[in-house]
XYZ file of C-alpha atoms in Angstrom:
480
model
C -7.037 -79.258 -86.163
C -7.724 -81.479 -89.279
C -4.570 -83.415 -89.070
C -5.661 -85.482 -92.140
C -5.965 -82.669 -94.572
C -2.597 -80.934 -93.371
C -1.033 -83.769 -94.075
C -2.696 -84.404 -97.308
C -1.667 -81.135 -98.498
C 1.951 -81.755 -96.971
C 1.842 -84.843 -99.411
C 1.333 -82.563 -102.592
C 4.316 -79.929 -101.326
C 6.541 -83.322 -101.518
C 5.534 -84.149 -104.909
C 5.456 -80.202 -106.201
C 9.260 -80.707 -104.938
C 9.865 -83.701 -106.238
C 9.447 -82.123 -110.138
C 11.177 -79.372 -109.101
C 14.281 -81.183 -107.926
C 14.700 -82.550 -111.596
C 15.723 -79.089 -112.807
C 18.674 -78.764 -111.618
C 19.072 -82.474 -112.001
C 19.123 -81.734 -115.668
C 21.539 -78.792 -115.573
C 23.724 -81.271 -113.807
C 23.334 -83.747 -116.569
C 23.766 -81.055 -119.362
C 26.865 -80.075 -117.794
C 28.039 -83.226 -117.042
C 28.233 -83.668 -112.912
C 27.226 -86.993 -112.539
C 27.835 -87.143 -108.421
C 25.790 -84.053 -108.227
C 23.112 -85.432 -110.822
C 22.695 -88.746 -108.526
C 22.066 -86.631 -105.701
C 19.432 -84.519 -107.160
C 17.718 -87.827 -108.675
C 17.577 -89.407 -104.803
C 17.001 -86.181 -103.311
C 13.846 -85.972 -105.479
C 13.285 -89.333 -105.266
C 13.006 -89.588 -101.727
C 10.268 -86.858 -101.594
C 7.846 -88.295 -104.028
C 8.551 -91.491 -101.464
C 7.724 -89.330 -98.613
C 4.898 -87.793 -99.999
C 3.544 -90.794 -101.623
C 3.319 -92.061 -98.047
C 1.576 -88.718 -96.663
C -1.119 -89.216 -99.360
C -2.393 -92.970 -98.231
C -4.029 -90.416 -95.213
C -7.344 -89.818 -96.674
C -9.022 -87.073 -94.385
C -12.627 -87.350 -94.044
C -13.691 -83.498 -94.147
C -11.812 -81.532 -96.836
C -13.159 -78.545 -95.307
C -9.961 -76.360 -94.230
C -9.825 -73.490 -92.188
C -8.048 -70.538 -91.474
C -5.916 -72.701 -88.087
C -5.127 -75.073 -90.941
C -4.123 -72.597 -93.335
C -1.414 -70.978 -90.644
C -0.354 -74.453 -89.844
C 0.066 -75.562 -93.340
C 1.802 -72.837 -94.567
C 4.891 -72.422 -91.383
C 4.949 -76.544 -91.791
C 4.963 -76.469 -96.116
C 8.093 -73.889 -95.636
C 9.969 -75.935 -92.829
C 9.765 -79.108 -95.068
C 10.821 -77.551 -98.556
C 13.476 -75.770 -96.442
C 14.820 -79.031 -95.219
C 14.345 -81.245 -98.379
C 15.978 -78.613 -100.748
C 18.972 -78.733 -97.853
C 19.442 -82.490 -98.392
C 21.542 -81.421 -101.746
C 23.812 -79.268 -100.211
C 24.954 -81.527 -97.794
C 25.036 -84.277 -99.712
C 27.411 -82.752 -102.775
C 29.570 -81.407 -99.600
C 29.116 -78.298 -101.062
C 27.957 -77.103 -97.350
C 28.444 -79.766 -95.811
C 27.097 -78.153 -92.176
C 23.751 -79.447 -92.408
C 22.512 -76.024 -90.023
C 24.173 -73.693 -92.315
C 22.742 -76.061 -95.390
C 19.399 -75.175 -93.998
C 20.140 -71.459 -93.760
C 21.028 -71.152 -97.162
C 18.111 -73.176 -98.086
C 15.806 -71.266 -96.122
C 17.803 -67.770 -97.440
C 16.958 -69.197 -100.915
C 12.784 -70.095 -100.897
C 12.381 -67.365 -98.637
C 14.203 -64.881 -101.355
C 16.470 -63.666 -98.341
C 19.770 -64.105 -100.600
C 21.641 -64.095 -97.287
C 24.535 -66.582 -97.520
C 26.875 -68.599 -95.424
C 29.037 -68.934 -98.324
C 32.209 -67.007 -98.615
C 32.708 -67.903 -102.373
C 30.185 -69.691 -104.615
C 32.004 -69.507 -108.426
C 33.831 -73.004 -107.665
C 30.254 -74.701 -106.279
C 28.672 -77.185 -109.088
C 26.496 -76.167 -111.900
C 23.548 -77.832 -110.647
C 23.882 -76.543 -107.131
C 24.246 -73.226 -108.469
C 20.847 -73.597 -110.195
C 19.207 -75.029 -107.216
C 20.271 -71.904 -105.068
C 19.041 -69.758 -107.027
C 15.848 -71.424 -108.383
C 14.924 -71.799 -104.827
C 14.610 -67.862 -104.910
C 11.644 -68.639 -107.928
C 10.138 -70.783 -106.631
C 9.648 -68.876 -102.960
C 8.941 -65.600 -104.983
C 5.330 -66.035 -105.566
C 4.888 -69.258 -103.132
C 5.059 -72.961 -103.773
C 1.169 -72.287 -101.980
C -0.119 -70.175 -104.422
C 1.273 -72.045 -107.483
C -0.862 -75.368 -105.943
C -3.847 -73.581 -104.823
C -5.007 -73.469 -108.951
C -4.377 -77.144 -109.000
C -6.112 -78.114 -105.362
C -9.693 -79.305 -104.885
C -10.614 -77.774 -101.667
C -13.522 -76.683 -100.137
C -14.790 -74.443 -97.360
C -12.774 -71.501 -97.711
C -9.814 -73.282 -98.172
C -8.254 -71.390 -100.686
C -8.626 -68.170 -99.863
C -7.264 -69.336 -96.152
C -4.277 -70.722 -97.851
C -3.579 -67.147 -99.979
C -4.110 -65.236 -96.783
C -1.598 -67.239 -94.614
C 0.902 -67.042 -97.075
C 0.697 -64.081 -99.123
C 2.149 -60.939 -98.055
C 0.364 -57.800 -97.277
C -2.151 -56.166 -94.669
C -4.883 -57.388 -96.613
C -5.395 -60.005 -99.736
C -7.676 -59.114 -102.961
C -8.786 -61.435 -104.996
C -8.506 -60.428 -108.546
C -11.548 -62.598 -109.826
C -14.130 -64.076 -107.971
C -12.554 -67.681 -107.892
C -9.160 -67.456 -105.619
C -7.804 -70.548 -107.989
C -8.180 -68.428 -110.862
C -6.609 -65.310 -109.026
C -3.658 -67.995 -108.538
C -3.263 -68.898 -112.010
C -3.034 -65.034 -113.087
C -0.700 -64.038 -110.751
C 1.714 -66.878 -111.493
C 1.363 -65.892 -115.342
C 2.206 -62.074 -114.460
C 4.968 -64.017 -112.913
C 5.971 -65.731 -115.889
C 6.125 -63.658 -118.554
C 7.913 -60.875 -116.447
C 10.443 -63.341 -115.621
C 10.949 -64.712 -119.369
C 11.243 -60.733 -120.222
C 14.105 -60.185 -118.226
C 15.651 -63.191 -119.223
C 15.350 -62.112 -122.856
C 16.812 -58.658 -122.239
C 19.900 -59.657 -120.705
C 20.553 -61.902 -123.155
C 19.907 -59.600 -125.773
C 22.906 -58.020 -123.764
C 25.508 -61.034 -124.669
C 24.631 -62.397 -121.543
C 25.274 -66.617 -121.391
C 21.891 -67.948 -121.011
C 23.265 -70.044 -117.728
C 23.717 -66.441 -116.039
C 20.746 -64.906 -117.828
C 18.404 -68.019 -115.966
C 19.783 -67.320 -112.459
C 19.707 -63.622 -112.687
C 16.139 -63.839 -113.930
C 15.443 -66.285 -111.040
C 16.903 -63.921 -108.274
C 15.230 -61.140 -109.800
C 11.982 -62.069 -110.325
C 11.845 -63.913 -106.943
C 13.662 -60.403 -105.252
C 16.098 -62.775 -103.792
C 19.605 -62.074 -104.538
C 22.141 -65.144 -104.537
C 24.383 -64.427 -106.922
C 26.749 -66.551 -108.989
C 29.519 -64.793 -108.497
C 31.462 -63.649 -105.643
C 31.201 -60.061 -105.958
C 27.620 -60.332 -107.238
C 26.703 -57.748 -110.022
C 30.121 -55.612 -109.555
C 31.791 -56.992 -112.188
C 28.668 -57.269 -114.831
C 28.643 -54.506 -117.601
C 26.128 -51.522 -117.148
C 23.729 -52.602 -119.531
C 23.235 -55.576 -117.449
C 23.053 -53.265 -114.094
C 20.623 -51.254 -115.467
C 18.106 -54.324 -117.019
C 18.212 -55.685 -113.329
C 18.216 -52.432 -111.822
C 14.863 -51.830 -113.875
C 13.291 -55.191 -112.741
C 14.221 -55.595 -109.339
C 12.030 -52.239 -109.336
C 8.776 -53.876 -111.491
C 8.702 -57.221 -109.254
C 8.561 -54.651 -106.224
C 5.113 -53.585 -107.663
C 2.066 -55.001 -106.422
C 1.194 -57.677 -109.062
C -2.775 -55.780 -108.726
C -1.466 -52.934 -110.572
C -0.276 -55.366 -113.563
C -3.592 -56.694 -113.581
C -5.335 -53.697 -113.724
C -3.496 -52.680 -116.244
C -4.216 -55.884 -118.588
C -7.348 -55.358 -118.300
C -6.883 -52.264 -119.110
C -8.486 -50.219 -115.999
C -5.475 -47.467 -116.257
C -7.124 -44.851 -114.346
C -7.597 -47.883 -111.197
C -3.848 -48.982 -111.362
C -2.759 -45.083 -111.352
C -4.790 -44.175 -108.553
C -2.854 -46.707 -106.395
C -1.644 -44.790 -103.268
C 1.198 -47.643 -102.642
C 2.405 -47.770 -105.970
C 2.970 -43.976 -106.411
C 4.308 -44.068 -103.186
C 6.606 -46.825 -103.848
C 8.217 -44.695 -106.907
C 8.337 -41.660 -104.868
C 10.171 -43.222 -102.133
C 12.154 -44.830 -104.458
C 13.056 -41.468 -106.881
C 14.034 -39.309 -103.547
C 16.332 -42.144 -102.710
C 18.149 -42.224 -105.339
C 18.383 -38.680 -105.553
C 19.729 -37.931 -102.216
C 22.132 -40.945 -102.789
C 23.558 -40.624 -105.906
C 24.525 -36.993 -104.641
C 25.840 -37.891 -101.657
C 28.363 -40.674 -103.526
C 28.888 -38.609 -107.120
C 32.464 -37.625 -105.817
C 33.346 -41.403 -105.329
C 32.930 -42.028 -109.127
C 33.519 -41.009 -113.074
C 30.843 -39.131 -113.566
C 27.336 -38.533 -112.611
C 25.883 -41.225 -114.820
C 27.957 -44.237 -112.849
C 26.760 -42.400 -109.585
C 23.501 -42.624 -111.292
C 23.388 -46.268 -111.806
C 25.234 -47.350 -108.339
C 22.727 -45.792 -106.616
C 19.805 -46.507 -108.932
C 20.966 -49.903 -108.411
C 21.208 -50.129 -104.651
C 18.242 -48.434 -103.920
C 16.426 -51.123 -106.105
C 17.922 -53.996 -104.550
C 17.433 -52.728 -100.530
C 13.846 -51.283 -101.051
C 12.396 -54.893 -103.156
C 14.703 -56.701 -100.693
C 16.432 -58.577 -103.499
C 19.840 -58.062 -101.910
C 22.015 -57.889 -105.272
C 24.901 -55.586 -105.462
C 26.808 -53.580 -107.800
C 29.312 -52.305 -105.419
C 30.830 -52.292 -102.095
C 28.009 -49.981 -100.550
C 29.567 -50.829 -96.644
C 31.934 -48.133 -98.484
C 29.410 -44.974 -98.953
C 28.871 -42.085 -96.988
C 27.239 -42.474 -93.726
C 24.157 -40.334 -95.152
C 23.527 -43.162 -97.974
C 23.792 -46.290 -95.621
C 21.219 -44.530 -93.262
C 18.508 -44.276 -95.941
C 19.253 -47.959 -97.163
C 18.861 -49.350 -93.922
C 15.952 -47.627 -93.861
C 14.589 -48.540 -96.990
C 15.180 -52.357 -95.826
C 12.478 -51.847 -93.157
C 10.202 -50.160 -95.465
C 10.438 -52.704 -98.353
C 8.308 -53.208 -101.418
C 4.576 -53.315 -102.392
C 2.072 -55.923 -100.864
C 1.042 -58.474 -103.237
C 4.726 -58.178 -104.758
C 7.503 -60.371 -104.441
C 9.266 -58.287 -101.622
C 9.866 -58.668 -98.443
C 9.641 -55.672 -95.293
C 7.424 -54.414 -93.259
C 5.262 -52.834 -97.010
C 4.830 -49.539 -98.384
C 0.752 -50.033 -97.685
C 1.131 -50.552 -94.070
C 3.554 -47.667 -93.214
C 0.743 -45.848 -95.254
C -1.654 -47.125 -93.011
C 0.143 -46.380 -90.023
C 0.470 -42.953 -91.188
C -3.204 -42.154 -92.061
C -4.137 -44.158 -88.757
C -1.904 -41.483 -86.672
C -3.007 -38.537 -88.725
C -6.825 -39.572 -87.826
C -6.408 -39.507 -84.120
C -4.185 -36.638 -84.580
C -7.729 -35.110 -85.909
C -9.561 -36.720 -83.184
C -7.763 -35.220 -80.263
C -7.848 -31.853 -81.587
C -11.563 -32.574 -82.273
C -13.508 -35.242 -80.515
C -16.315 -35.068 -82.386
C -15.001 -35.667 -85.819
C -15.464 -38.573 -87.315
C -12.328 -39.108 -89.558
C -11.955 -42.381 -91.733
C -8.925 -43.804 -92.812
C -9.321 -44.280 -96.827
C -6.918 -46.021 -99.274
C -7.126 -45.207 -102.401
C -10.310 -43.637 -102.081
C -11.666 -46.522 -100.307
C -12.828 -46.932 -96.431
C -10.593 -49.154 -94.484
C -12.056 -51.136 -92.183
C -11.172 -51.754 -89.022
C -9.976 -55.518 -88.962
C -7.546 -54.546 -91.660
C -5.876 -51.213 -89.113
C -5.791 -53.523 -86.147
C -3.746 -56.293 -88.030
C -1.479 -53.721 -89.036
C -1.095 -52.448 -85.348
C -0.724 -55.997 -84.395
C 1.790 -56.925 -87.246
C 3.727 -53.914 -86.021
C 3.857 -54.833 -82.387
C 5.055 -58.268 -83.240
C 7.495 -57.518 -85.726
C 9.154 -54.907 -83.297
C 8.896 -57.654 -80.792
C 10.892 -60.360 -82.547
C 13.249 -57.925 -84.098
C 14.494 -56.802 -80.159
C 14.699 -60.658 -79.339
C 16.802 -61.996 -82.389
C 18.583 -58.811 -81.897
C 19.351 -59.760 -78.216
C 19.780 -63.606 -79.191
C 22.285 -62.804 -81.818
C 24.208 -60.356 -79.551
C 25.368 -63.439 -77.232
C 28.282 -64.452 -80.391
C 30.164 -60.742 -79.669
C 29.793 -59.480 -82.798
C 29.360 -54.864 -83.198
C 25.930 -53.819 -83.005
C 25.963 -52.569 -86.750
C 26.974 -55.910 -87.778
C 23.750 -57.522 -85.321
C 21.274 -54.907 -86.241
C 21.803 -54.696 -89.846
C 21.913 -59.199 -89.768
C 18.509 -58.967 -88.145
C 17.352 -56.020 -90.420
C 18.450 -58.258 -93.476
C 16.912 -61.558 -92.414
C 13.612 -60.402 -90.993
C 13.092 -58.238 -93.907
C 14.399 -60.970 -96.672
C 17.096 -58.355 -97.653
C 19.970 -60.440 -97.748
C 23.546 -58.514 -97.035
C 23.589 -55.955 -94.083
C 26.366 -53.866 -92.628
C 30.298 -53.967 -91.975
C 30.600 -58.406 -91.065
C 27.513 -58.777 -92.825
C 28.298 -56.208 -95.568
C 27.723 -56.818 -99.536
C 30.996 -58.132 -99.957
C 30.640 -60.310 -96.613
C 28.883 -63.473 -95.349
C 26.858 -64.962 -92.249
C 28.982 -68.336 -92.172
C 31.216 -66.261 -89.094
C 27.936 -66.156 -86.906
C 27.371 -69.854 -84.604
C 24.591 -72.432 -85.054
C 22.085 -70.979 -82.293
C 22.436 -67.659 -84.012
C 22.021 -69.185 -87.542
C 18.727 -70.697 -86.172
C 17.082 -67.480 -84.745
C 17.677 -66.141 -88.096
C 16.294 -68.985 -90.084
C 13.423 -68.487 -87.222
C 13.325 -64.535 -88.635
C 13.552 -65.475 -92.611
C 10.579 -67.733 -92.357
C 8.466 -65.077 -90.082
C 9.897 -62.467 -92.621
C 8.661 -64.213 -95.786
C 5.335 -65.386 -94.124
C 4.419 -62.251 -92.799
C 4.785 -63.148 -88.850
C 1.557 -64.750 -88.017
C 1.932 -68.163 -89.364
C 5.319 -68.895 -87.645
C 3.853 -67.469 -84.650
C 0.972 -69.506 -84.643
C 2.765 -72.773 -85.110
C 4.222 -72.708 -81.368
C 0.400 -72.250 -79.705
C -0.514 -75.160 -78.492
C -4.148 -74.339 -79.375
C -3.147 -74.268 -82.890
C -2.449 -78.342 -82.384
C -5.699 -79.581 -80.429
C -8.315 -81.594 -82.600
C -11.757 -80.814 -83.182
């Protein structure tokens, strides 16, 4: 392990935090909360202390390998986590520092699951915090400085890999730093597009930043306590719309700039993605039209909900703990099937249950016919064979922790809808769950230890597994 260079790049997730902390340090100033200002001022001032101190450690090989890349990431997470806590506690808006952390990690990890039973009485600038913790997790604090870091060996296609979620990561030009840059500018101008629709529909611009925040991040604090119930159905439908685009992988959207059409229309996950999505809703918005006026508010419940569970944004227009037994089946099920790789959602991914299919359908073949040699293809491609046994693997381990936090939570005596569904929505960076976890719910009922397996499942969630796994081996630690 190059301790030097972790630490190096620790240094520069300090700083990065630093200038971020000044944000909401401004909204506080613009909105006059002066306590809450001073907080966010030392908060950030303490990190650019902190990491000021990190950077005196000048490593000797900036080489940086794939070990480092796992450790960095699972470390970079668990110190933005408990830096961006530091405000909560310190406000006494939460002033729990485990369940501080939880909603800090709920936030960067675009989880949107909340300890808070009410949030419309919490500060201005603690309101923008939460939720521009959901931005800047979305596309990854790691990706944003790998088109700023001078690395070498590898290092920054390592760093993408360990952090970026997905089976498998494509570089969309030759130099991963420039991949970086695009992706954060697909980023960028979606999120300034919503932002400019809703307030084209009267929204204030306050609401229109944090909605565009949790949206484009597919994280899903809201800003007030019944989320998006109470917000008119233009609004519904604008976030309805991009909760589904941010779901997309962010390939597609570069194929299409660069105007390959035919490329980002022959994308098996994509089409898939919409398909899953448009049966959904179907089956859904049938199964609830008698609890509404009309077909078209059945229409846009459902639209909505389906959009929300399936990116794993966890917003919510209604009280879906409410719906037919039928329609809370294929929601929990869309939670474990989740977006696009190379989006901003969470789940297991629409490419690996792909994958897994094709992969079963080929030794299907090969039983019936021994002989036959039978190739798993995406998208008219070969897949190779490192890329279907880190999907098996992925599987194996995500079943694996999912059955232990399950277990773990069990011990507080909660229902097993309530346990299932809390796993479900924190592995998966969903957010709400079923019945004590429900829409209209919290997690502040569940105790510390439980709180701490789940903060244990967001970060696995959001990294995709193998770096938070890899950070308790001790092999992971020994120099070289």
């Amino acid at each position: 392990m190059n301790y030097a260079i972790v630490l190096r790049l620790l240094s520069y997730i300090l700083y990065c935090e630093a200038a971020l902390l000044l944000l909401p340090a401004l909204a506080s100033l613009i909105y006059g909360e002066w306590m809450v200002l001073g907080v966010f001022l030392l908060t950030a001032a303490l990190s650019a202390v902190a990491g000021a101190l990190l950077h005196r450690i000048k490593p000797k090989s900036q080489i940086f390998y794939m070990r480092e890349g796992f450790a960095t990431t699972a470390l970079c997470w668990l110190l933005i986590s408990v830096v961006g806590a530091v405000p909560f506690v310190l406000t006494g808006s939460i002033p729990n520092p485990v369940d501080a952390l939880f909603e800090t990690v709920s936030g960067f990890t675009t989880t949107g699951a909340s300890i808070l039973p009410g949030v419309e009485d919490l500060p201005r600038g603690i309101l923008f915090w939460r939720s521009f913790t959901h931005w800047i997790g979305g596309m990854g604090v790691l990706v944003f400085l790998l088109s700023l870091l001078p690395l070498t060996g590898g290092s920054h296609v390592n760093l993408m890999k360990a952090e970026s979620p997905g089976p498998q990561v494509d570089k969309l030009v030759p130099k991963v730093q420039s991949t970086a840059k695009i992706l954060y500018g697909i980023y960028l101008f979606l999120t300034i597009l919503e932002f400019m629709f809703l307030i084209g529909g009267r929204m204030p611009v306050f609401d229109a930043l944090l909605t565009a925040f949790g949206t484009a991040g597919t994280g899903g604090f809201g800003f007030r306590n019944d989320s998006f119930a109470s917000m008119s159905p233009y609004v519904q439908w604008v976030v309805t719309i991009f909760m589904i685009l941010f779901g997309v992988n962010f390939n597609a959207y570069f194929l299409l700039l660069m105007r390959r059409f035919r490329r980002a229309a022959a994308s098996e996950e994509v089409r898939a993605y919409f398909i899953i999505i448009g049966v959904s809703v179907a089956i859904i918005t049938g199964n609830i039209y008698s609890m509404y006026h009309g077909l078209g508010e059945a229409l846009r419940h459902a639209a909505f909900q389906v959009g929300s569970i399936i990116t794993t944004t966890g917003f919510s227009s209604c009280d879906f703990d409410l719906w037919p037994t039928l329609s809370k089946e294929i929601l929990v099920m869309l939670m474990f099937v989740g977006a696009c790789a190379g989006s901003t959602g969470g789940g297991i991914k629409v490419s690996r249950f792909l994958l897994l299919g094709k992969t079963v359908g080929k030794e299907l073949k090969q039983a019936l016919h021994p002989q036959v040699v039978a190739p798993v293809r995406m998208d008219g491609k070969l897949v190779n064979h490192e890329t279907i046994r880190a999907t098996n693997v992925y599987v194996a381990a995500y079943i694996f922790i999912f059955a232990a936090s399950f277990f773990l939570i069990s011990l507080d005596g909660f229902d097993m809808v309530t346990n299932f569904t809390a796993i479900a929505a924190t592995l998966n960076n969903i957010g709400p769950g079923l019945n004590q976890v429900g829409p209209m719910m919290n997690f502040g009922s569940y105790s510390n230890p439980a709180k701490l397996v789940m903060i244990f499942d967001m970060l696995a969630g959001r990294l995709e597994i193998f770096p938070m796994l890899v950070f308790f081996l001790p092999d992971t630690w020994r120099r070289f």
